[in-house]
Amino acid sequence: MKRQLHLNLFIQSRGHHEASWRHPDSSALALTDIEYFRDLARRAETGLFDSIFLADQLALADTVAHAASTWLEPITALAAIAGSTQRIGLIATASTTYSEPFNLARQFGSLDHISGGRVGWNIVTSWLAPAARNFGGAGLVSHDERYERGEEFVQVAKALWDSWADDAVLDDRASGHYARADRIRPINHEGKFYRVAGPLNMPRGPQGRPVFVQAGSSETGRRFAARHAEAVFTAQMEKSTAQEFYADLKKLAAAEGRPSEHVLILPGLSPVIASTETEARRLAQDLNELTDPEVGRKRLSGRFGGHDFSHLPLDQPLTPEDFPDPGTVQAARSRTEVIVGLVRREQFTLRQLLAYLAGARGHYTTAGTPEQIADLIEEWFEDGAADGFNLMPPLLPSMLDMFVAEVVPILQKRGLFRTEYEGTTLRDHFGLPRPGTSSS
Amino acid sequence: MKRQLHLNLFIQSRGHHEASWRHPDSSALALTDIEYFRDLARRAETGLFDSIFLADQLALADTVAHAASTWLEPITALAAIAGSTQRIGLIATASTTYSEPFNLARQFGSLDHISGGRVGWNIVTSWLAPAARNFGGAGLVSHDERYERGEEFVQVAKALWDSWADDAVLDDRASGHYARADRIRPINHEGKFYRVAGPLNMPRGPQGRPVFVQAGSSETGRRFAARHAEAVFTAQMEKSTAQEFYADLKKLAAAEGRPSEHVLILPGLSPVIASTETEARRLAQDLNELTDPEVGRKRLSGRFGGHDFSHLPLDQPLTPEDFPDPGTVQAARSRTEVIVGLVRREQFTLRQLLAYLAGARGHYTTAGTPEQIADLIEEWFEDGAADGFNLMPPLLPSMLDMFVAEVVPILQKRGLFRTEYEGTTLRDHFGLPRPGTSSS
C-alpha cells in the first residue's frame, strides 16, 4: 500500500490566527463551552483525521485583555470529547516539570480506557516562566534540567504503564481470582528526581501506553524526540528547513535504533482556503486587519523570556541586535532562533514581524484554493519534509470545514489519505506498534 | 417547603459488598469500561439522586489477586460521564497531599465548565501508607501535618477559583476586548507549603467553586469539615452515634459562623433490598458466603497501618489488645477507633468482624423490604442523624435499581424527596449558596 498521510487537528482559541476570535466566521460558542470542542472533534472525525490535539500552558497569558487566550484543561476536555467521538485520536499536552508521574500515568491510562485506546500524550517540559510561579518555583528550572527531569519522568511513566501485563486481569467470578498477582509488578524506581514504588493501580490500557508526541526543536529537544516521540509537531517556515529537520530527526531516531516510520514528522500548517486565491488572500488580509500590534508585542516579549520590546518603533526595519541572544533565553529556544533568523533574512519591520507571527505563531501559513493546498501538502509529503500535518486552521470551524469538504477529497483521490478508518486506536491510525511489557 | 432529603450514589467495584464482583447479579462489564460508570450515573439520575461519587486511593491494594479493587481515575471518569448525564452532580476524590493546587484547581474548574456546574470535590489527605511510596515519600506525612497542608491547599485552591470575577469575560468581538484585566487578580500566595502566584488560567466555573465534600471523622478531620465541607460523608454503625456526630459537626460549623443547613451530613447506607425481609437476608447471606477471610484480613491490616493479624485464629473472640493503639496509627484514625470499640462491645470473633466489615467496610448495613429501608431513612432523617444518605448499594446495578424503583417512590410519597430536579447545578440540588469572590 502507498505510504499514507497523517492529519492532526490542533484546536486553539477560535482558530490559530491571533484575531480569529473577533472574526464573524469563527464560532459563536464560548471558549469554556465543551460543545465547542466536541463539535470540532466530530467535524475532524468526519474528515477522517488521525487525531485532535490540545496544547497547554500553565499560566494565564498577559494578553488576556485583548486576546481570547483561555481554554479548558486538556485531560478533562478530552475525556469529555471521547464520548462524542468513536475513532479519532485524542492528544493532550501535559508537563513533566509540574506534574507527578503517578498522577499523570493514571490519568492517561484512564483516558486510554475511556476512549478505547485513542489517547496521545504531548510531552512538554514547560518553558513558560510564569508557570514556575504557579508551582512554588522561585525561578525557572534551566533548559537542560527540564529535559533531564523529563527524561526520568518518561522512564517512570513508561514503567508504570508496563507494570501490569496485558493478561493480568482474570476477573474470574467462579474461582474468586480477580488478577494474577505475578503479572503485576512494582517498579521500585529510585532516581535523581523521582522515587516511585508502583505498580500503577489500574490495568493496562488498550494501547499499552499513550502515543508519545513531542514538539521540542532544540538540540536537546530533538534528542529527546528521537528517543521517545512517535509523532513530532514542528514549526517550519519553509519547505527547505522542514526537509532538514525531517532528515535530521529520522537520522537521530535511527541512531537510537528506532525504525524511521515509527517517528512521524508533522509540521504545522495554517492555510486560509477559499475557492479563488484572491478570495483567500482577502480573507487573510481581513484577519490581519483585526490584529492588535500591542498583543503581538506582548507575545513576542513572552517568547523571549520577558524581554522588553516596548521601545521599538513599529515601522522601522528590525536588526538581530533588537533581540536578546537566544542562547541566554530559558524558553522555547529553537523558536526564538528561528525568529531572529527570519528578521535577519527578511529585514522585517516590527509590524511586519508581528503580522507574520499573528498568522500561526511561526508555523507555516499560506492562502490558496483547495487544489493549491493539496498540492503543497503532496509536495512536502513526497519531498521528505513531512509525514503529514498538524493542521492549524486560522479560523474555526470555517477553515476546518473547508479543509474537510474540499481538500480531503483531493488528497483521497490522489491516494494519499484514507477513505475510511481502518483501525480503532490512535496507534492503528498512525501505523505504530503496540508496545509490549517486559513480562509479556 | 418541607426539608428535603439528599441522596448520593457512591460507586465502587460492582457494589460495596466485598464479594459483589463475584455475584451473578452484579454487572457483567469490566471495571475499566466507562460504560459501566456511565450506565450507573444514568440510573441514579433516573432516581433523581443529587450526585454520584467516586472514591480514590493512590496505590494498588494488596488484595488485588482476590478482590476487584481497581477503578478508573475519578476526574477523567467524571469528565466522561458528564456528557452522558444532564443534571446529576459529579463528586470526585482528590488528594491535597499528592497533587498541586494549580493543577487540581484547573481540572475541577474545567470539570465544572464541562458539566454545566455539577462538580464536587471530595477533599482527602490520603492516609494510605503505600500511596506515599508512589510520590517520592520516604515515610508517610503525619496525620496533623497532612491536615495542616490540606488547610493551606484549600485556601490556595479557593483563591484560584476566585481569581476571576464572574463578569471578567467580555468576549467583545467588535471592540477587541476579551476580558477585563482588572477583574482577574493574581493571588500571590506564599505560605508554609505552597507558593502560587495565580491567577488561574481559566474563567470561573458555573458554580464558582466545586461543592466541598469531606469525610474525615477524627477531631482534626471534623474541625476541617466544619470550616470547609458543604457535604460530609460519614461511616456510622448505629443511629445513636450518627446523632452524636450530626450534632457535633453542626455545632462545630456554627462555631465557624456557618449556617448548619450549609453542611449536609450524609452517612453511608448499604441496604440489601428485596420484596420480603427473608429474601433480603438470604441475599445478604449469599454475599457473605462469597467472601474470602484472607482478603478481609489483609484489608484489616491495611486499615491499621500494616499491623500483622495473620496469627489470629478466625473463630476465637477478639479483644482490644489484638489491635494496635489507634492513637499510634497514622491512618484513617477515627475508623480504627470505631472498629476497636465494636470489638469491645460485640465480642466478635475475627471471622465475624471480617464478615461485618465485608458488608460496607464499617458503614451502616441493613437488609429489608423497600418499606423498611424507607422507614429507616425517614427515622434517621427526622431524628437528627442525617440530612440524607451516601447510598452504597451492596450490588451494582441491581440494588441501585431496587432502590430507585421501590424506595424512591415511597420517599417521594412521604414528601421527603424531590419528584423532579428543580435546578441544574449540584449547588442547586444540595440547596447551597454560590460563593462570591472578594471582588464581586
Tab-separated table of N, CA, C and O in Angstrom, chain A residues 14 21-23 26-27 32 38 56-60 64-68 70-73 75-76 79-80 83 98 102-103 106-107 110 113-114 133-136 164 171 173-174 176-179 195-199 201, chain B residues 14 21-23 26-28 32 38 56-60 64-68 70-73 75-76 79-80 83 98 102-103 106-107 110 113-114 133-136 164 171 173-174 176-179 195-199 201:
chain	number	residue	atom	x	y	z
A	14	ARG	N	-10.420	30.381	18.739
A	14	ARG	CA	-11.389	30.192	17.644
A	14	ARG	C	-10.669	30.063	16.317
A	14	ARG	O	-11.213	30.398	15.249
A	21	TRP	N	-10.716	35.060	16.963
A	21	TRP	CA	-11.849	35.141	17.902
A	21	TRP	C	-12.761	36.335	17.603
A	21	TRP	O	-13.919	36.328	17.973
A	22	ARG	N	-12.228	37.328	16.875
A	22	ARG	CA	-13.025	38.516	16.570
A	22	ARG	C	-13.733	38.411	15.223
A	22	ARG	O	-14.587	39.233	14.899
A	23	HIS	N	-13.331	37.431	14.412
A	23	HIS	CA	-13.841	37.361	13.046
A	23	HIS	C	-15.273	36.813	13.023
A	23	HIS	O	-15.587	35.865	13.738
A	26	SER	N	-15.903	32.947	12.810
A	26	SER	CA	-15.486	31.976	13.825
A	26	SER	C	-16.661	31.653	14.747
A	26	SER	O	-17.661	32.368	14.794
A	27	SER	N	-16.520	30.547	15.472
A	27	SER	CA	-17.616	30.010	16.282
A	27	SER	C	-18.188	31.041	17.244
A	27	SER	O	-17.460	31.847	17.821
A	32	THR	N	-15.191	28.366	27.005
A	32	THR	CA	-15.354	27.451	28.138
A	32	THR	C	-16.454	26.429	27.865
A	32	THR	O	-16.789	25.637	28.737
A	38	ARG	N	-16.263	19.571	21.411
A	38	ARG	CA	-16.889	18.332	20.914
A	38	ARG	C	-17.241	18.457	19.441
A	38	ARG	O	-17.024	17.542	18.648
A	56	ASP	N	-1.237	23.400	25.803
A	56	ASP	CA	-1.475	23.828	27.176
A	56	ASP	C	-0.356	24.733	27.650
A	56	ASP	O	0.790	24.589	27.216
A	57	GLN	N	-0.699	25.661	28.505
A	57	GLN	CA	0.295	26.445	29.230
A	57	GLN	C	-0.208	26.611	30.649
A	57	GLN	O	-1.403	26.782	30.867
A	58	LEU	N	0.706	26.577	31.593
A	58	LEU	CA	0.306	26.515	32.993
A	58	LEU	C	0.285	27.882	33.668
A	58	LEU	O	0.553	28.007	34.865
A	59	ALA	N	-0.038	28.896	32.884
A	59	ALA	CA	-0.192	30.238	33.439
A	59	ALA	C	-1.060	31.037	32.476
A	59	ALA	O	-1.097	30.752	31.279
A	60	LEU	N	-1.725	32.024	33.021
A	60	LEU	CA	-2.550	32.899	32.185
A	60	LEU	C	-1.641	33.829	31.389
A	60	LEU	O	-0.706	34.408	31.927
A	64	VAL	N	-4.529	38.591	27.959
A	64	VAL	CA	-5.930	38.161	28.043
A	64	VAL	C	-6.935	39.309	27.848
A	64	VAL	O	-8.061	39.081	27.402
A	65	ALA	N	-6.536	40.523	28.153
A	65	ALA	CA	-7.461	41.644	27.967
A	65	ALA	C	-7.870	41.788	26.504
A	65	ALA	O	-9.014	42.135	26.195
A	66	HIS	N	-6.913	41.493	25.590
A	66	HIS	CA	-7.182	41.734	24.169
A	66	HIS	C	-7.014	40.500	23.287
A	66	HIS	O	-6.913	40.614	22.078
A	67	ALA	N	-6.939	39.315	23.894
A	67	ALA	CA	-6.796	38.091	23.096
A	67	ALA	C	-7.545	36.966	23.799
A	67	ALA	O	-7.504	36.851	25.024
A	68	ALA	N	-8.216	36.142	23.014
A	68	ALA	CA	-9.018	35.050	23.581
A	68	ALA	C	-8.110	33.882	23.938
A	68	ALA	O	-8.134	32.841	23.312
A	70	THR	N	-7.855	31.735	26.535
A	70	THR	CA	-8.213	30.784	27.591
A	70	THR	C	-8.758	29.529	26.929
A	70	THR	O	-9.180	29.560	25.773
A	71	TRP	N	-8.753	28.453	27.679
A	71	TRP	CA	-9.201	27.168	27.139
A	71	TRP	C	-9.534	26.259	28.307
A	71	TRP	O	-9.335	26.623	29.468
A	72	LEU	N	-10.064	25.091	28.015
A	72	LEU	CA	-10.319	24.112	29.064
A	72	LEU	C	-9.066	23.275	29.290
A	72	LEU	O	-8.224	23.146	28.400
A	73	GLU	N	-8.955	22.699	30.459
A	73	GLU	CA	-7.804	21.848	30.785
A	73	GLU	C	-7.851	20.622	29.870
A	73	GLU	O	-8.896	19.971	29.738
A	75	ILE	N	-6.803	17.354	29.662
A	75	ILE	CA	-7.136	15.966	30.010
A	75	ILE	C	-8.634	15.820	30.274
A	75	ILE	O	-9.287	14.894	29.779
A	76	THR	N	-9.199	16.756	31.035
A	76	THR	CA	-10.637	16.709	31.300
A	76	THR	C	-11.435	16.952	30.021
A	76	THR	O	-12.451	16.284	29.778
A	79	ALA	N	-11.349	13.788	27.891
A	79	ALA	CA	-12.199	12.740	28.479
A	79	ALA	C	-13.654	13.004	28.111
A	79	ALA	O	-14.413	12.072	27.820
A	80	ALA	N	-14.037	14.266	28.108
A	80	ALA	CA	-15.417	14.619	27.747
A	80	ALA	C	-15.677	14.417	26.256
A	80	ALA	O	-16.757	13.993	25.858
A	83	GLY	N	-16.488	10.655	24.570
A	83	GLY	CA	-17.830	10.096	24.466
A	83	GLY	C	-18.616	10.603	23.265
A	83	GLY	O	-19.647	10.037	22.910
A	98	TYR	N	5.812	19.962	36.009
A	98	TYR	CA	4.860	20.382	37.029
A	98	TYR	C	3.762	19.370	37.317
A	98	TYR	O	2.668	19.734	37.728
A	102	PHE	N	3.056	9.525	38.841
A	102	PHE	CA	1.990	8.587	39.186
A	102	PHE	C	0.626	9.163	38.805
A	102	PHE	O	-0.218	8.459	38.236
A	103	ASN	N	0.411	10.445	39.087
A	103	ASN	CA	-0.869	11.077	38.724
A	103	ASN	C	-1.064	11.111	37.214
A	103	ASN	O	-2.136	10.808	36.699
A	106	ARG	N	-1.723	7.661	35.660
A	106	ARG	CA	-3.096	7.214	35.926
A	106	ARG	C	-4.090	7.916	35.030
A	106	ARG	O	-5.000	7.298	34.489
A	107	GLN	N	-3.955	9.241	34.904
A	107	GLN	CA	-4.952	9.974	34.133
A	107	GLN	C	-4.886	9.583	32.658
A	107	GLN	O	-5.927	9.405	32.021
A	110	SER	N	-6.282	6.065	32.365
A	110	SER	CA	-7.735	6.119	32.468
A	110	SER	C	-8.344	6.625	31.150
A	110	SER	O	-9.319	6.060	30.634
A	113	HIS	N	-8.401	3.947	28.559
A	113	HIS	CA	-9.548	3.051	28.738
A	113	HIS	C	-10.842	3.734	28.280
A	113	HIS	O	-11.642	3.152	27.553
A	114	ILE	N	-11.041	4.965	28.729
A	114	ILE	CA	-12.286	5.694	28.433
A	114	ILE	C	-12.499	5.844	26.924
A	114	ILE	O	-13.619	5.741	26.430
A	133	ARG	N	5.978	30.156	38.630
A	133	ARG	CA	5.463	30.891	39.791
A	133	ARG	C	4.111	30.374	40.270
A	133	ARG	O	3.648	30.755	41.342
A	134	ASN	N	3.485	29.498	39.483
A	134	ASN	CA	2.252	28.852	39.950
A	134	ASN	C	2.528	27.509	40.628
A	134	ASN	O	1.599	26.840	41.077
A	135	PHE	N	3.800	27.141	40.651
A	135	PHE	CA	4.169	25.834	41.211
A	135	PHE	C	5.328	25.964	42.196
A	135	PHE	O	6.239	25.141	42.198
A	136	GLY	N	5.287	27.015	42.982
A	136	GLY	CA	6.249	27.146	44.073
A	136	GLY	C	7.639	27.557	43.672
A	136	GLY	O	8.490	27.809	44.518
A	164	TRP	N	1.486	-3.550	34.694
A	164	TRP	CA	0.505	-4.626	34.564
A	164	TRP	C	0.740	-5.310	33.210
A	164	TRP	O	0.691	-4.646	32.169
A	171	ASP	N	-10.549	-11.669	36.456
A	171	ASP	CA	-11.946	-11.357	36.760
A	171	ASP	C	-12.789	-12.637	36.716
A	171	ASP	O	-13.841	-12.685	36.084
A	173	ARG	N	-15.151	-14.929	38.350
A	173	ARG	CA	-16.107	-14.929	39.461
A	173	ARG	C	-16.159	-16.282	40.156
A	173	ARG	O	-16.291	-16.371	41.381
A	174	ALA	N	-16.075	-17.342	39.370
A	174	ALA	CA	-16.259	-18.676	39.946
A	174	ALA	C	-15.143	-18.999	40.938
A	174	ALA	O	-15.397	-19.442	42.058
A	176	GLY	N	-12.943	-16.802	42.184
A	176	GLY	CA	-12.591	-15.702	43.081
A	176	GLY	C	-11.228	-15.100	42.794
A	176	GLY	O	-10.681	-14.364	43.613
A	177	HIS	N	-10.661	-15.400	41.615
A	177	HIS	CA	-9.389	-14.775	41.238
A	177	HIS	C	-9.656	-13.538	40.376
A	177	HIS	O	-10.144	-13.663	39.260
A	178	TYR	N	-9.313	-12.366	40.903
A	178	TYR	CA	-9.525	-11.155	40.120
A	178	TYR	C	-8.327	-10.857	39.221
A	178	TYR	O	-8.479	-10.477	38.065
A	179	ALA	N	-7.135	-11.014	39.756
A	179	ALA	CA	-5.950	-10.696	38.955
A	179	ALA	C	-4.812	-11.655	39.287
A	179	ALA	O	-4.782	-12.262	40.352
A	195	ARG	N	11.108	9.075	43.148
A	195	ARG	CA	11.085	7.761	43.802
A	195	ARG	C	9.651	7.275	43.751
A	195	ARG	O	8.767	7.857	44.382
A	196	VAL	N	9.412	6.236	42.992
A	196	VAL	CA	8.049	5.736	42.771
A	196	VAL	C	8.063	4.214	42.876
A	196	VAL	O	8.751	3.536	42.103
A	197	ALA	N	7.303	3.684	43.816
A	197	ALA	CA	7.302	2.235	44.046
A	197	ALA	C	6.444	1.488	43.022
A	197	ALA	O	6.835	0.433	42.542
A	198	GLY	N	5.265	2.059	42.674
A	198	GLY	CA	4.353	1.335	41.805
A	198	GLY	C	3.865	0.068	42.477
A	198	GLY	O	4.147	-0.151	43.651
A	199	PRO	N	3.155	-0.821	41.776
A	199	PRO	CA	2.705	-0.669	40.385
A	199	PRO	C	1.606	0.399	40.266
A	199	PRO	O	1.171	0.934	41.278
A	201	ASN	N	-2.174	1.616	39.848
A	201	ASN	CA	-3.363	0.990	40.449
A	201	ASN	C	-4.502	0.834	39.436
A	201	ASN	O	-5.665	1.050	39.758
B	14	ARG	N	-18.185	-3.610	41.875
B	14	ARG	CA	-19.528	-3.972	41.382
B	14	ARG	C	-20.538	-3.911	42.512
B	14	ARG	O	-21.555	-4.617	42.491
B	21	TRP	N	-18.397	-8.402	43.304
B	21	TRP	CA	-17.885	-8.645	41.946
B	21	TRP	C	-18.059	-10.087	41.505
B	21	TRP	O	-18.073	-10.369	40.303
B	22	ARG	N	-18.239	-10.998	42.469
B	22	ARG	CA	-18.392	-12.412	42.115
B	22	ARG	C	-19.851	-12.823	41.974
B	22	ARG	O	-20.146	-13.932	41.509
B	23	HIS	N	-20.760	-11.982	42.443
B	23	HIS	CA	-22.169	-12.375	42.491
B	23	HIS	C	-22.794	-12.321	41.094
B	23	HIS	O	-22.535	-11.392	40.332
B	26	SER	N	-24.385	-8.999	39.775
B	26	SER	CA	-23.645	-7.743	39.551
B	26	SER	C	-23.286	-7.606	38.081
B	26	SER	O	-23.315	-8.565	37.312
B	27	SER	N	-22.945	-6.392	37.679
B	27	SER	CA	-22.711	-6.061	36.272
B	27	SER	C	-21.696	-6.986	35.612
B	27	SER	O	-20.702	-7.383	36.218
B	28	ALA	N	-21.937	-7.279	34.344
B	28	ALA	CA	-21.015	-8.120	33.577
B	28	ALA	C	-19.890	-7.297	32.953
B	28	ALA	O	-18.953	-7.851	32.379
B	32	THR	N	-12.847	-1.456	34.000
B	32	THR	CA	-12.174	-0.422	33.224
B	32	THR	C	-13.081	0.118	32.112
B	32	THR	O	-12.648	0.954	31.325
B	38	ARG	N	-20.969	5.120	33.274
B	38	ARG	CA	-21.987	5.964	32.635
B	38	ARG	C	-23.388	5.427	32.899
B	38	ARG	O	-24.312	6.174	33.207
B	56	ASP	N	-11.199	7.243	45.926
B	56	ASP	CA	-9.908	7.073	45.276
B	56	ASP	C	-8.845	6.692	46.297
B	56	ASP	O	-8.920	7.098	47.452
B	57	GLN	N	-7.889	5.913	45.861
B	57	GLN	CA	-6.690	5.661	46.647
B	57	GLN	C	-5.526	5.649	45.687
B	57	GLN	O	-5.639	5.159	44.565
B	58	LEU	N	-4.392	6.178	46.142
B	58	LEU	CA	-3.274	6.417	45.230
B	58	LEU	C	-2.244	5.289	45.251
B	58	LEU	O	-1.052	5.521	45.045
B	59	ALA	N	-2.738	4.076	45.476
B	59	ALA	CA	-1.863	2.907	45.406
B	59	ALA	C	-2.739	1.690	45.171
B	59	ALA	O	-3.918	1.688	45.532
B	60	LEU	N	-2.149	0.687	44.576
B	60	LEU	CA	-2.874	-0.566	44.345
B	60	LEU	C	-3.034	-1.307	45.676
B	60	LEU	O	-2.077	-1.429	46.438
B	64	VAL	N	-5.482	-7.360	45.423
B	64	VAL	CA	-5.980	-7.382	44.047
B	64	VAL	C	-6.106	-8.797	43.462
B	64	VAL	O	-6.923	-9.041	42.580
B	65	ALA	N	-5.338	-9.750	43.974
B	65	ALA	CA	-5.432	-11.118	43.451
B	65	ALA	C	-6.830	-11.696	43.668
B	65	ALA	O	-7.340	-12.432	42.823
B	66	HIS	N	-7.446	-11.309	44.804
B	66	HIS	CA	-8.728	-11.918	45.155
B	66	HIS	C	-9.851	-10.912	45.376
B	66	HIS	O	-10.880	-11.238	45.958
B	67	ALA	N	-9.653	-9.671	44.954
B	67	ALA	CA	-10.710	-8.666	45.127
B	67	ALA	C	-10.669	-7.703	43.948
B	67	ALA	O	-9.602	-7.318	43.489
B	68	ALA	N	-11.852	-7.311	43.477
B	68	ALA	CA	-11.934	-6.443	42.302
B	68	ALA	C	-11.704	-5.000	42.738
B	68	ALA	O	-12.601	-4.169	42.727
B	70	THR	N	-9.955	-2.371	41.493
B	70	THR	CA	-9.413	-1.390	40.563
B	70	THR	C	-10.560	-0.534	40.054
B	70	THR	O	-11.727	-0.933	40.122
B	71	TRP	N	-10.243	0.617	39.534
B	71	TRP	CA	-11.267	1.560	39.077
B	71	TRP	C	-10.596	2.548	38.130
B	71	TRP	O	-9.378	2.522	37.955
B	72	LEU	N	-11.391	3.397	37.503
B	72	LEU	CA	-10.830	4.452	36.665
B	72	LEU	C	-10.505	5.671	37.530
B	72	LEU	O	-11.090	5.856	38.594
B	73	GLU	N	-9.593	6.483	37.046
B	73	GLU	CA	-9.219	7.697	37.788
B	73	GLU	C	-10.448	8.626	37.824
B	73	GLU	O	-11.081	8.873	36.783
B	75	ILE	N	-11.328	11.926	38.147
B	75	ILE	CA	-11.555	13.183	37.413
B	75	ILE	C	-11.820	12.905	35.934
B	75	ILE	O	-12.753	13.455	35.337
B	76	THR	N	-11.014	12.029	35.325
B	76	THR	CA	-11.233	11.681	33.919
B	76	THR	C	-12.563	10.935	33.751
B	76	THR	O	-13.300	11.175	32.785
B	79	ALA	N	-15.427	13.415	33.964
B	79	ALA	CA	-15.487	14.248	32.751
B	79	ALA	C	-16.188	13.473	31.636
B	79	ALA	O	-16.974	14.028	30.867
B	80	ALA	N	-15.912	12.171	31.560
B	80	ALA	CA	-16.547	11.338	30.538
B	80	ALA	C	-18.027	11.127	30.833
B	80	ALA	O	-18.858	11.087	29.921
B	83	GLY	N	-20.981	13.969	29.937
B	83	GLY	CA	-21.664	14.038	28.657
B	83	GLY	C	-22.823	13.070	28.524
B	83	GLY	O	-23.635	13.190	27.610
B	98	TYR	N	-0.936	14.848	47.618
B	98	TYR	CA	-0.185	14.382	46.453
B	98	TYR	C	-0.578	15.036	45.138
B	98	TYR	O	-0.418	14.445	44.079
B	102	PHE	N	-2.518	24.249	41.801
B	102	PHE	CA	-2.835	24.853	40.497
B	102	PHE	C	-3.412	23.806	39.551
B	102	PHE	O	-4.399	24.062	38.853
B	103	ASN	N	-2.820	22.610	39.524
B	103	ASN	CA	-3.340	21.546	38.654
B	103	ASN	C	-4.747	21.133	39.064
B	103	ASN	O	-5.633	20.963	38.221
B	106	ARG	N	-7.435	23.774	38.317
B	106	ARG	CA	-7.760	23.813	36.887
B	106	ARG	C	-8.649	22.661	36.491
B	106	ARG	O	-9.610	22.827	35.744
B	107	GLN	N	-8.296	21.453	36.940
B	107	GLN	CA	-9.071	20.294	36.494
B	107	GLN	C	-10.496	20.360	37.037
B	107	GLN	O	-11.453	20.065	36.309
B	110	SER	N	-12.275	23.117	35.137
B	110	SER	CA	-12.616	22.628	33.806
B	110	SER	C	-13.829	21.692	33.874
B	110	SER	O	-14.765	21.790	33.074
B	113	HIS	N	-17.017	23.582	34.235
B	113	HIS	CA	-17.484	24.090	32.937
B	113	HIS	C	-18.083	22.957	32.102
B	113	HIS	O	-19.159	23.088	31.524
B	114	ILE	N	-17.360	21.849	32.023
B	114	ILE	CA	-17.778	20.723	31.178
B	114	ILE	C	-19.148	20.193	31.592
B	114	ILE	O	-19.977	19.845	30.747
B	133	ARG	N	4.656	6.043	48.970
B	133	ARG	CA	5.771	5.443	48.223
B	133	ARG	C	5.625	5.619	46.713
B	133	ARG	O	6.560	5.344	45.965
B	134	ASN	N	4.451	6.051	46.246
B	134	ASN	CA	4.290	6.363	44.824
B	134	ASN	C	4.556	7.838	44.524
B	134	ASN	O	4.480	8.264	43.370
B	135	PHE	N	4.866	8.592	45.588
B	135	PHE	CA	5.072	10.035	45.426
B	135	PHE	C	6.342	10.493	46.117
B	135	PHE	O	6.377	11.550	46.733
B	136	GLY	N	7.371	9.654	46.018
B	136	GLY	CA	8.680	10.088	46.492
B	136	GLY	C	8.862	10.078	47.985
B	136	GLY	O	9.956	10.328	48.475
B	164	TRP	N	-10.823	34.934	39.153
B	164	TRP	CA	-11.582	35.594	38.088
B	164	TRP	C	-12.928	36.003	38.657
B	164	TRP	O	-13.676	35.159	39.156
B	171	ASP	N	-15.484	39.039	25.931
B	171	ASP	CA	-15.557	38.391	24.622
B	171	ASP	C	-16.244	39.301	23.613
B	171	ASP	O	-17.140	38.870	22.881
B	173	ARG	N	-16.208	41.034	20.364
B	173	ARG	CA	-15.508	40.973	19.083
B	173	ARG	C	-15.318	42.365	18.484
B	173	ARG	O	-14.290	42.661	17.895
B	174	ALA	N	-16.351	43.189	18.627
B	174	ALA	CA	-16.312	44.490	17.965
B	174	ALA	C	-15.184	45.354	18.520
B	174	ALA	O	-14.387	45.923	17.761
B	176	GLY	N	-12.694	44.284	20.489
B	176	GLY	CA	-11.433	43.570	20.699
B	176	GLY	C	-11.081	43.383	22.167
B	176	GLY	O	-9.951	43.039	22.500
B	177	HIS	N	-12.048	43.562	23.059
B	177	HIS	CA	-11.805	43.305	24.483
B	177	HIS	C	-12.267	41.899	24.832
B	177	HIS	O	-13.469	41.632	24.795
B	178	TYR	N	-11.311	41.026	25.176
B	178	TYR	CA	-11.713	39.672	25.552
B	178	TYR	C	-12.057	39.590	27.042
B	178	TYR	O	-13.025	38.935	27.423
B	179	ALA	N	-11.257	40.217	27.872
B	179	ALA	CA	-11.518	40.124	29.313
B	179	ALA	C	-11.178	41.443	29.997
B	179	ALA	O	-10.386	42.229	29.488
B	195	ARG	N	3.681	28.126	47.302
B	195	ARG	CA	3.843	29.475	46.753
B	195	ARG	C	3.214	29.468	45.378
B	195	ARG	O	3.697	28.802	44.469
B	196	VAL	N	2.118	30.176	45.224
B	196	VAL	CA	1.352	30.161	43.977
B	196	VAL	C	0.966	31.602	43.622
B	196	VAL	O	0.270	32.275	44.391
B	197	ALA	N	1.425	32.049	42.462
B	197	ALA	CA	1.173	33.438	42.071
B	197	ALA	C	-0.246	33.639	41.532
B	197	ALA	O	-0.905	34.628	41.828
B	198	GLY	N	-0.741	32.681	40.709
B	198	GLY	CA	-2.034	32.879	40.081
B	198	GLY	C	-1.977	34.025	39.084
B	198	GLY	O	-0.898	34.535	38.801
B	199	PRO	N	-3.094	34.473	38.510
B	199	PRO	CA	-4.428	33.892	38.688
B	199	PRO	C	-4.546	32.539	37.989
B	199	PRO	O	-3.612	32.111	37.305
B	201	ASN	N	-5.705	30.135	35.005
B	201	ASN	CA	-5.729	30.462	33.572
B	201	ASN	C	-7.043	30.036	32.915
B	201	ASN	O	-7.048	29.532	31.791
